[in-house]
GROMACS .gro file of N, CA and C in nm:
model
  453
    1MET      N    1   0.908   1.017  -2.134
    1MET     CA    2   0.889   0.847  -2.102
    1MET      C    3   0.798   0.918  -1.966
    2SER      N    4   0.704   0.849  -1.949
    2SER     CA    5   0.633   0.833  -1.812
    2SER      C    6   0.697   0.771  -1.698
    3LEU      N    7   0.705   0.763  -1.577
    3LEU     CA    8   0.760   0.702  -1.492
    3LEU      C    9   0.703   0.543  -1.469
    4ILE      N   10   0.563   0.556  -1.562
    4ILE     CA   11   0.530   0.380  -1.542
    4ILE      C   12   0.607   0.317  -1.725
    5GLY      N   13   0.618   0.377  -1.779
    5GLY     CA   14   0.676   0.374  -1.889
    5GLY      C   15   0.818   0.320  -1.870
    6SER      N   16   0.887   0.419  -1.820
    6SER     CA   17   1.001   0.368  -1.735
    6SER      C   18   1.042   0.237  -1.680
    7LEU      N   19   0.920   0.211  -1.567
    7LEU     CA   20   0.929   0.085  -1.475
    7LEU      C   21   0.884  -0.016  -1.574
    8MET      N   22   0.787  -0.011  -1.700
    8MET     CA   23   0.754  -0.128  -1.725
    8MET      C   24   0.897  -0.192  -1.831
    9ARG      N   25   0.988  -0.075  -1.897
    9ARG     CA   26   1.072  -0.079  -1.970
    9ARG      C   27   1.196  -0.148  -1.857
   10THR      N   28   1.185  -0.119  -1.763
   10THR     CA   29   1.309  -0.176  -1.671
   10THR      C   30   1.267  -0.333  -1.649
   11LEU      N   31   1.121  -0.375  -1.611
   11LEU     CA   32   1.111  -0.534  -1.594
   11LEU      C   33   1.068  -0.581  -1.713
   12THR      N   34   1.078  -0.526  -1.818
   12THR     CA   35   1.081  -0.613  -1.949
   12THR      C   36   1.210  -0.632  -1.983
   13GLU      N   37   1.299  -0.548  -1.989
   13GLU     CA   38   1.420  -0.575  -1.993
   13GLU      C   39   1.502  -0.710  -1.907
   14ARG      N   40   1.484  -0.648  -1.794
   14ARG     CA   41   1.499  -0.751  -1.666
   14ARG      C   42   1.463  -0.919  -1.731
   15SER      N   43   1.353  -0.933  -1.765
   15SER     CA   44   1.304  -1.038  -1.804
   15SER      C   45   1.362  -1.123  -1.932
   16ALA      N   46   1.422  -0.999  -2.022
   16ALA     CA   47   1.503  -1.062  -2.141
   16ALA      C   48   1.602  -1.073  -2.128
   17ALA      N   49   1.665  -0.993  -2.021
   17ALA     CA   50   1.832  -1.001  -2.025
   17ALA      C   51   1.880  -1.151  -1.969
   18ASN      N   52   1.792  -1.205  -1.885
   18ASN     CA   53   1.832  -1.345  -1.792
   18ASN      C   54   1.794  -1.475  -1.890
   19ARG      N   55   1.736  -1.450  -2.001
   19ARG     CA   56   1.695  -1.538  -2.125
   19ARG      C   57   1.756  -1.552  -2.254
   20SER      N   58   1.766  -1.661  -2.295
   20SER     CA   59   1.838  -1.681  -2.453
   20SER      C   60   1.699  -1.655  -2.538
   21ILE      N   61   1.700  -1.605  -2.675
   21ILE     CA   62   1.630  -1.574  -2.762
   21ILE      C   63   1.532  -1.702  -2.806
   22ALA      N   64   1.603  -1.809  -2.728
   22ALA     CA   65   1.572  -1.993  -2.782
   22ALA      C   66   1.487  -1.987  -2.643
   23GLN      N   67   1.484  -1.952  -2.509
   23GLN     CA   68   1.410  -1.996  -2.410
   23GLN      C   69   1.330  -1.855  -2.417
   24ILE      N   70   1.323  -1.761  -2.475
   24ILE     CA   71   1.200  -1.668  -2.504
   24ILE      C   72   1.079  -1.717  -2.611
   25GLU      N   73   1.147  -1.801  -2.689
   25GLU     CA   74   1.078  -1.878  -2.793
   25GLU      C   75   0.992  -1.977  -2.718
   26GLU      N   76   1.046  -2.059  -2.640
   26GLU     CA   77   0.973  -2.140  -2.580
   26GLU      C   78   0.860  -2.103  -2.545
   27SER      N   79   0.903  -2.025  -2.411
   27SER     CA   80   0.772  -1.935  -2.348
   27SER      C   81   0.687  -1.896  -2.448
   28LEU      N   82   0.711  -1.872  -2.566
   28LEU     CA   83   0.594  -1.808  -2.644
   28LEU      C   84   0.511  -1.912  -2.710
   29ARG      N   85   0.592  -2.031  -2.715
   29ARG     CA   86   0.511  -2.112  -2.775
   29ARG      C   87   0.443  -2.153  -2.693
   30ALA      N   88   0.464  -2.179  -2.532
   30ALA     CA   89   0.375  -2.227  -2.421
   30ALA      C   90   0.304  -2.135  -2.405
   31SER      N   91   0.263  -1.997  -2.380
   31SER     CA   92   0.185  -1.954  -2.349
   31SER      C   93   0.095  -1.918  -2.469
   32GLY      N   94   0.124  -1.921  -2.558
   32GLY     CA   95   0.059  -1.917  -2.697
   32GLY      C   96  -0.072  -2.045  -2.685
   33ILE      N   97  -0.021  -2.159  -2.648
   33ILE     CA   98  -0.054  -2.273  -2.671
   33ILE      C   99  -0.202  -2.229  -2.539
   34ALA      N  100  -0.162  -2.143  -2.427
   34ALA     CA  101  -0.250  -2.152  -2.307
   34ALA      C  102  -0.334  -2.030  -2.326
   35VAL      N  103  -0.287  -1.954  -2.418
   35VAL     CA  104  -0.405  -1.814  -2.436
   35VAL      C  105  -0.479  -1.858  -2.533
   36ALA      N  106  -0.425  -1.917  -2.628
   36ALA     CA  107  -0.550  -1.940  -2.746
   36ALA      C  108  -0.661  -2.057  -2.714
   37ASP      N  109  -0.599  -2.135  -2.598
   37ASP     CA  110  -0.687  -2.236  -2.538
   37ASP      C  111  -0.790  -2.152  -2.492
   38ARG      N  112  -0.752  -2.066  -2.376
   38ARG     CA  113  -0.831  -1.961  -2.294
   38ARG      C  114  -0.925  -1.902  -2.404
   39PHE      N  115  -0.898  -1.857  -2.496
   39PHE     CA  116  -0.975  -1.773  -2.586
   39PHE      C  117  -1.108  -1.896  -2.641
   40ALA      N  118  -1.032  -2.001  -2.673
   40ALA     CA  119  -1.137  -2.104  -2.749
   40ALA      C  120  -1.284  -2.187  -2.648
   41SER      N  121  -1.220  -2.164  -2.472
   41SER     CA  122  -1.313  -2.202  -2.404
   41SER      C  123  -1.371  -2.070  -2.365
   42ALA      N  124  -1.381  -1.999  -2.373
   42ALA     CA  125  -1.430  -1.863  -2.325
   42ALA      C  126  -1.568  -1.820  -2.346
   43PRO      N  127  -1.670  -1.785  -2.283
   43PRO     CA  128  -1.799  -1.738  -2.313
   43PRO      C  129  -1.768  -1.618  -2.427
   44ASP      N  130  -1.867  -1.676  -2.534
   44ASP     CA  131  -1.873  -1.550  -2.635
   44ASP      C  132  -1.918  -1.429  -2.578
   45THR      N  133  -1.865  -1.317  -2.517
   45THR     CA  134  -1.901  -1.218  -2.463
   45THR      C  135  -1.851  -1.105  -2.489
   46PRO      N  136  -1.892  -0.997  -2.500
   46PRO     CA  137  -1.847  -0.854  -2.563
   46PRO      C  138  -1.715  -0.831  -2.497
   47GLY      N  139  -1.716  -0.865  -2.333
   47GLY     CA  140  -1.581  -0.830  -2.292
   47GLY      C  141  -1.485  -0.912  -2.314
   48ASN      N  142  -1.488  -1.022  -2.357
   48ASN     CA  143  -1.415  -1.147  -2.373
   48ASN      C  144  -1.351  -1.099  -2.492
   49ARG      N  145  -1.449  -1.120  -2.626
   49ARG     CA  146  -1.364  -1.052  -2.704
   49ARG      C  147  -1.331  -0.897  -2.783
   50ASN      N  148  -1.351  -0.816  -2.669
   50ASN     CA  149  -1.296  -0.721  -2.635
   50ASN      C  150  -1.136  -0.735  -2.614
   51ALA      N  151  -1.103  -0.779  -2.506
   51ALA     CA  152  -0.960  -0.876  -2.453
   51ALA      C  153  -0.911  -0.925  -2.595
   52ALA      N  154  -0.931  -1.029  -2.606
   52ALA     CA  155  -0.858  -1.062  -2.692
   52ALA      C  156  -0.876  -0.984  -2.796
   53GLN      N  157  -0.926  -0.916  -2.890
   53GLN     CA  158  -0.893  -0.846  -2.997
   53GLN      C  159  -0.787  -0.722  -2.909
   54HIS      N  160  -0.796  -0.707  -2.835
   54HIS     CA  161  -0.650  -0.589  -2.796
   54HIS      C  162  -0.538  -0.684  -2.782
   55ILE      N  163  -0.509  -0.791  -2.752
   55ILE     CA  164  -0.435  -0.928  -2.706
   55ILE      C  165  -0.353  -0.897  -2.855
   56ILE      N  166  -0.453  -0.938  -2.945
   56ILE     CA  167  -0.396  -0.985  -3.078
   56ILE      C  168  -0.354  -0.845  -3.135
   57GLY      N  169  -0.383  -0.747  -3.123
   57GLY     CA  170  -0.372  -0.612  -3.202
   57GLY      C  171  -0.203  -0.580  -3.102
   58ILE      N  172  -0.207  -0.551  -3.024
   58ILE     CA  173  -0.054  -0.545  -2.924
   58ILE      C  174   0.013  -0.647  -3.012
   59GLU      N  175  -0.009  -0.772  -3.067
   59GLU     CA  176   0.099  -0.859  -3.094
   59GLU      C  177   0.102  -0.831  -3.234
   60ARG      N  178   0.047  -0.764  -3.281
   60ARG     CA  179   0.064  -0.756  -3.445
   60ARG      C  180   0.140  -0.649  -3.460
   61TRP      N  181   0.103  -0.549  -3.393
   61TRP     CA  182   0.157  -0.444  -3.367
   61TRP      C  183   0.296  -0.446  -3.325
   62GLY      N  184   0.348  -0.520  -3.231
   62GLY     CA  185   0.480  -0.551  -3.213
   62GLY      C  186   0.537  -0.620  -3.294
   63GLN      N  187   0.480  -0.698  -3.372
   63GLN     CA  188   0.559  -0.747  -3.495
   63GLN      C  189   0.595  -0.654  -3.573
   64HIS      N  190   0.496  -0.551  -3.634
   64HIS     CA  191   0.530  -0.483  -3.735
   64HIS      C  192   0.669  -0.370  -3.664
   65ARG      N  193   0.634  -0.338  -3.538
   65ARG     CA  194   0.773  -0.275  -3.491
   65ARG      C  195   0.906  -0.337  -3.510
   66LEU      N  196   0.916  -0.485  -3.476
   66LEU     CA  197   0.992  -0.589  -3.481
   66LEU      C  198   1.069  -0.602  -3.614
   67GLY      N  199   0.976  -0.564  -3.708
   67GLY     CA  200   1.002  -0.587  -3.846
   67GLY      C  201   1.110  -0.472  -3.919
   68SER      N  202   1.130  -0.367  -3.825
   68SER     CA  203   1.233  -0.248  -3.857
   68SER      C  204   1.365  -0.305  -3.839
   69VAL      N  205   1.425  -0.395  -3.716
   69VAL     CA  206   1.563  -0.480  -3.706
   69VAL      C  207   1.556  -0.580  -3.864
   70LEU      N  208   1.441  -0.630  -3.928
   70LEU     CA  209   1.491  -0.699  -4.017
   70LEU      C  210   1.474  -0.616  -4.132
   71GLY      N  211   1.485  -0.465  -4.145
   71GLY     CA  212   1.487  -0.387  -4.265
   71GLY      C  213   1.374  -0.332  -4.348
   72GLY      N  214   1.256  -0.376  -4.196
   72GLY     CA  215   1.118  -0.300  -4.248
   72GLY      C  216   1.121  -0.140  -4.204
   73LYS      N  217   1.034  -0.048  -4.276
   73LYS     CA  218   1.056   0.063  -4.195
   73LYS      C  219   1.003   0.103  -4.087
   74PRO      N  220   1.066   0.154  -4.040
   74PRO     CA  221   1.008   0.237  -3.879
   74PRO      C  222   0.908   0.315  -3.881
   75VAL      N  223   0.850   0.278  -3.784
   75VAL     CA  224   0.677   0.380  -3.809
   75VAL      C  225   0.649   0.388  -3.648
   76MET      N  226   0.579   0.508  -3.613
   76MET     CA  227   0.556   0.524  -3.470
   76MET      C  228   0.411   0.553  -3.503
   77ASP      N  229   0.324   0.440  -3.481
   77ASP     CA  230   0.216   0.435  -3.465
   77ASP      C  231   0.156   0.340  -3.367
   78GLU      N  232  -0.016   0.422  -3.358
   78GLU     CA  233  -0.056   0.317  -3.257
   78GLU      C  234  -0.091   0.192  -3.274
   79TYR      N  235  -0.178   0.088  -3.189
   79TYR     CA  236  -0.181  -0.060  -3.196
   79TYR      C  237  -0.317  -0.044  -3.271
   80ASP      N  238  -0.414   0.040  -3.242
   80ASP     CA  239  -0.561   0.043  -3.304
   80ASP      C  240  -0.565  -0.031  -3.459
   81GLY      N  241  -0.482   0.002  -3.539
   81GLY     CA  242  -0.494  -0.061  -3.661
   81GLY      C  243  -0.445  -0.174  -3.690
   82TYR      N  244  -0.430  -0.251  -3.568
   82TYR     CA  245  -0.394  -0.406  -3.605
   82TYR      C  246  -0.495  -0.478  -3.548
   83ARG      N  247  -0.601  -0.410  -3.413
   83ARG     CA  248  -0.697  -0.484  -3.359
   83ARG      C  249  -0.797  -0.579  -3.484
   84PRO      N  250  -0.815  -0.685  -3.484
   84PRO     CA  251  -0.941  -0.772  -3.543
   84PRO      C  252  -1.045  -0.764  -3.501
   85ASP      N  253  -1.084  -0.596  -3.542
   85ASP     CA  254  -1.228  -0.547  -3.468
   85ASP      C  255  -1.326  -0.640  -3.574
   86ASP      N  256  -1.290  -0.692  -3.685
   86ASP     CA  257  -1.383  -0.741  -3.756
   86ASP      C  258  -1.443  -0.921  -3.707
   87LEU      N  259  -1.360  -0.971  -3.597
   87LEU     CA  260  -1.379  -1.089  -3.600
   87LEU      C  261  -1.429  -1.094  -3.474
   88ASP      N  262  -1.584  -1.145  -3.507
   88ASP     CA  263  -1.716  -1.129  -3.369
   88ASP      C  264  -1.739  -1.295  -3.317
   89SER      N  265  -1.622  -1.350  -3.345
   89SER     CA  266  -1.641  -1.459  -3.214
   89SER      C  267  -1.520  -1.498  -3.170
   90MET      N  268  -1.513  -1.584  -3.049
   90MET     CA  269  -1.422  -1.634  -2.961
   90MET      C  270  -1.350  -1.739  -3.012
   91ALA      N  271  -1.399  -1.779  -3.077
   91ALA     CA  272  -1.335  -1.892  -3.185
   91ALA      C  273  -1.257  -1.846  -3.294
   92ALA      N  274  -1.313  -1.747  -3.369
   92ALA     CA  275  -1.267  -1.672  -3.496
   92ALA      C  276  -1.109  -1.621  -3.414
   93LEU      N  277  -1.128  -1.564  -3.292
   93LEU     CA  278  -1.023  -1.499  -3.226
   93LEU      C  279  -0.939  -1.590  -3.169
   94ALA      N  280  -0.958  -1.692  -3.121
   94ALA     CA  281  -0.875  -1.792  -3.096
   94ALA      C  282  -0.758  -1.832  -3.208
   95ASP      N  283  -0.852  -1.871  -3.320
   95ASP     CA  284  -0.791  -1.873  -3.436
   95ASP      C  285  -0.696  -1.753  -3.469
   96ALA      N  286  -0.723  -1.661  -3.502
   96ALA     CA  287  -0.667  -1.539  -3.512
   96ALA      C  288  -0.552  -1.558  -3.427
   97PHE      N  289  -0.567  -1.543  -3.318
   97PHE     CA  290  -0.431  -1.557  -3.201
   97PHE      C  291  -0.345  -1.679  -3.239
   98ARG      N  292  -0.374  -1.771  -3.266
   98ARG     CA  293  -0.264  -1.869  -3.343
   98ARG      C  294  -0.200  -1.878  -3.437
   99THR      N  295  -0.276  -1.806  -3.537
   99THR     CA  296  -0.173  -1.745  -3.642
   99THR      C  297  -0.099  -1.622  -3.638
  100THR      N  298  -0.137  -1.571  -3.519
  100THR     CA  299  -0.048  -1.442  -3.501
  100THR      C  300   0.099  -1.463  -3.407
  101ARG      N  301   0.035  -1.545  -3.341
  101ARG     CA  302   0.148  -1.621  -3.238
  101ARG      C  303   0.251  -1.694  -3.325
  102ALA      N  304   0.198  -1.778  -3.428
  102ALA     CA  305   0.278  -1.860  -3.522
  102ALA      C  306   0.357  -1.748  -3.600
  103ASP      N  307   0.349  -1.628  -3.620
  103ASP     CA  308   0.366  -1.499  -3.708
  103ASP      C  309   0.493  -1.464  -3.602
  104THR      N  310   0.457  -1.416  -3.453
  104THR     CA  311   0.562  -1.398  -3.414
  104THR      C  312   0.694  -1.508  -3.371
  105LEU      N  313   0.649  -1.619  -3.350
  105LEU     CA  314   0.760  -1.723  -3.351
  105LEU      C  315   0.845  -1.713  -3.485
  106ALA      N  316   0.789  -1.704  -3.580
  106ALA     CA  317   0.864  -1.703  -3.706
  106ALA      C  318   0.968  -1.554  -3.712
  107LEU      N  319   0.889  -1.487  -3.659
  107LEU     CA  320   1.008  -1.344  -3.677
  107LEU      C  321   1.096  -1.354  -3.540
  108ALA      N  322   1.085  -1.433  -3.431
  108ALA     CA  323   1.202  -1.461  -3.358
  108ALA      C  324   1.290  -1.527  -3.423
  109ASP      N  325   1.249  -1.618  -3.511
  109ASP     CA  326   1.321  -1.710  -3.586
  109ASP      C  327   1.421  -1.629  -3.686
  110GLN      N  328   1.364  -1.552  -3.732
  110GLN     CA  329   1.448  -1.501  -3.850
  110GLN      C  330   1.533  -1.388  -3.739
  111LEU      N  331   1.483  -1.294  -3.626
  111LEU     CA  332   1.602  -1.204  -3.540
  111LEU      C  333   1.695  -1.305  -3.486
  112ARG      N  334   1.700  -1.444  -3.476
  112ARG     CA  335   1.769  -1.526  -3.418
  112ARG      C  336   1.895  -1.512  -3.498
  113GLN      N  337   1.867  -1.514  -3.626
  113GLN     CA  338   2.007  -1.499  -3.744
  113GLN      C  339   2.081  -1.350  -3.722
  114ILE      N  340   2.013  -1.273  -3.670
  114ILE     CA  341   2.108  -1.143  -3.672
  114ILE      C  342   2.210  -1.123  -3.557
  115ASP      N  343   2.315  -1.115  -3.589
  115ASP     CA  344   2.436  -1.076  -3.496
  115ASP      C  345   2.383  -0.995  -3.399
  116GLY      N  346   2.419  -0.979  -3.267
  116GLY     CA  347   2.386  -0.840  -3.173
  116GLY      C  348   2.265  -0.815  -3.138
  117ILE      N  349   2.187  -0.909  -3.199
  117ILE     CA  350   2.005  -0.903  -3.157
  117ILE      C  351   1.972  -0.840  -3.060
  118GLY      N  352   2.051  -0.913  -2.962
  118GLY     CA  353   2.011  -0.848  -2.805
  118GLY      C  354   2.016  -0.721  -2.788
  119THR      N  355   2.081  -0.651  -2.849
  119THR     CA  356   2.152  -0.512  -2.837
  119THR      C  357   2.074  -0.371  -2.922
  120ARG      N  358   2.012  -0.445  -3.033
  120ARG     CA  359   1.897  -0.395  -3.120
  120ARG      C  360   1.821  -0.322  -3.054
  121THR      N  361   1.801  -0.239  -3.078
  121THR     CA  362   1.681  -0.147  -2.996
  121THR      C  363   1.521  -0.090  -3.103
  122VAL      N  364   1.420  -0.122  -3.047
  122VAL     CA  365   1.312  -0.055  -3.137
  122VAL      C  366   1.232   0.004  -3.041
  123PRO      N  367   1.168   0.140  -3.096
  123PRO     CA  368   1.114   0.257  -2.993
  123PRO      C  369   1.002   0.140  -2.954
  124HIS      N  370   0.941   0.213  -2.841
  124HIS     CA  371   0.819   0.165  -2.780
  124HIS      C  372   0.719   0.267  -2.741
  125ASN      N  373   0.617   0.313  -2.788
  125ASN     CA  374   0.551   0.406  -2.745
  125ASN      C  375   0.535   0.474  -2.609
  126ASP      N  376   0.538   0.394  -2.488
  126ASP     CA  377   0.495   0.425  -2.377
  126ASP      C  378   0.652   0.372  -2.314
  127MET      N  379   0.756   0.282  -2.324
  127MET     CA  380   0.853   0.228  -2.279
  127MET      C  381   0.988   0.310  -2.333
  128GLY      N  382   1.008   0.355  -2.482
  128GLY     CA  383   1.107   0.397  -2.521
  128GLY      C  384   1.154   0.289  -2.548
  129GLU      N  385   1.308   0.303  -2.626
  129GLU     CA  386   1.383   0.179  -2.676
  129GLU      C  387   1.390   0.074  -2.568
  130VAL      N  388   1.340  -0.013  -2.660
  130VAL     CA  389   1.318  -0.143  -2.629
  130VAL      C  390   1.421  -0.259  -2.681
  131THR      N  391   1.514  -0.341  -2.674
  131THR     CA  392   1.554  -0.405  -2.731
  131THR      C  393   1.484  -0.530  -2.801
  132SER      N  394   1.524  -0.578  -2.913
  132SER     CA  395   1.440  -0.673  -2.983
  132SER      C  396   1.389  -0.827  -2.853
  133LEU      N  397   1.501  -0.848  -2.795
  133LEU     CA  398   1.452  -0.968  -2.674
  133LEU      C  399   1.393  -0.891  -2.614
  134GLY      N  400   1.344  -0.778  -2.548
  134GLY     CA  401   1.270  -0.700  -2.502
  134GLY      C  402   1.161  -0.737  -2.553
  135TRP      N  403   1.140  -0.677  -2.625
  135TRP     CA  404   1.008  -0.684  -2.701
  135TRP      C  405   0.971  -0.797  -2.744
  136LEU      N  406   1.030  -0.886  -2.756
  136LEU     CA  407   0.970  -1.056  -2.768
  136LEU      C  408   0.928  -1.119  -2.609
  137ALA      N  409   0.987  -1.059  -2.525
  137ALA     CA  410   0.935  -1.114  -2.365
  137ALA      C  411   0.822  -1.013  -2.310
  138TYR      N  412   0.826  -0.910  -2.378
  138TYR     CA  413   0.694  -0.814  -2.345
  138TYR      C  414   0.578  -0.904  -2.432
  139LEU      N  415   0.571  -0.916  -2.534
  139LEU     CA  416   0.460  -0.965  -2.599
  139LEU      C  417   0.411  -1.101  -2.547
  140ASP      N  418   0.527  -1.184  -2.527
  140ASP     CA  419   0.463  -1.293  -2.443
  140ASP      C  420   0.416  -1.255  -2.293
  141GLY      N  421   0.498  -1.193  -2.195
  141GLY     CA  422   0.424  -1.152  -2.121
  141GLY      C  423   0.278  -1.055  -2.099
  142HIS      N  424   0.272  -0.970  -2.220
  142HIS     CA  425   0.157  -0.878  -2.254
  142HIS      C  426   0.041  -1.019  -2.270
  143ALA      N  427   0.040  -1.095  -2.339
  143ALA     CA  428  -0.070  -1.177  -2.371
  143ALA      C  429  -0.092  -1.267  -2.266
  144SER      N  430   0.030  -1.297  -2.185
  144SER     CA  431  -0.005  -1.405  -2.067
  144SER      C  432  -0.128  -1.334  -1.976
  145ARG      N  433  -0.068  -1.212  -1.951
  145ARG     CA  434  -0.099  -1.121  -1.851
  145ARG      C  435  -0.248  -1.052  -1.876
  146GLU      N  436  -0.289  -1.008  -1.961
  146GLU     CA  437  -0.445  -0.951  -2.030
  146GLU      C  438  -0.511  -1.087  -2.055
  147SER      N  439  -0.469  -1.202  -2.083
  147SER     CA  440  -0.542  -1.320  -2.120
  147SER      C  441  -0.635  -1.366  -2.017
  148ARG      N  442  -0.572  -1.304  -1.908
  148ARG     CA  443  -0.650  -1.349  -1.760
  148ARG      C  444  -0.804  -1.244  -1.774
  149ARG      N  445  -0.811  -1.140  -1.813
  149ARG     CA  446  -0.908  -1.102  -1.820
  149ARG      C  447  -1.031  -1.160  -1.921
  150VAL      N  448  -0.981  -1.300  -1.965
  150VAL     CA  449  -1.095  -1.358  -2.044
  150VAL      C  450  -1.135  -1.474  -1.923
  151ARG      N  451  -1.247  -1.475  -1.890
  151ARG     CA  452  -1.310  -1.551  -1.835
  151ARG      C  453  -1.419  -1.623  -1.903
   0.00000   0.00000   0.00000
């Protein structure tokens, strides 16, 4: 693991450690609305579409990783296959993000039912083993940070 990956994991886990899954879900709801609204109101440019596709791809990739906690097969893949490169407008990407974030919230609700969810880990390509709550906090923070590139 790289120094940057280690630092990212520390910051991600610190963010998750001080919050309950309910608090993380509330943050996911609020940031989901803000990000989707930003996509919907942004000019339809190649740069904005690329940023939105990246954000959605990472979120879907993270959902797939978190699915292993619920019994899905763990896979070490890249996020590229989860990017919605076929969506060619900011309006379509805003809708796709809304759906993707709703899926993340549904996944969080399923994770809430698992005893010891805060200690269950799932591998991240750069950060190594990250707790399930850390993953949810990561998805929340990633979308919020990266959506600032959409102008």
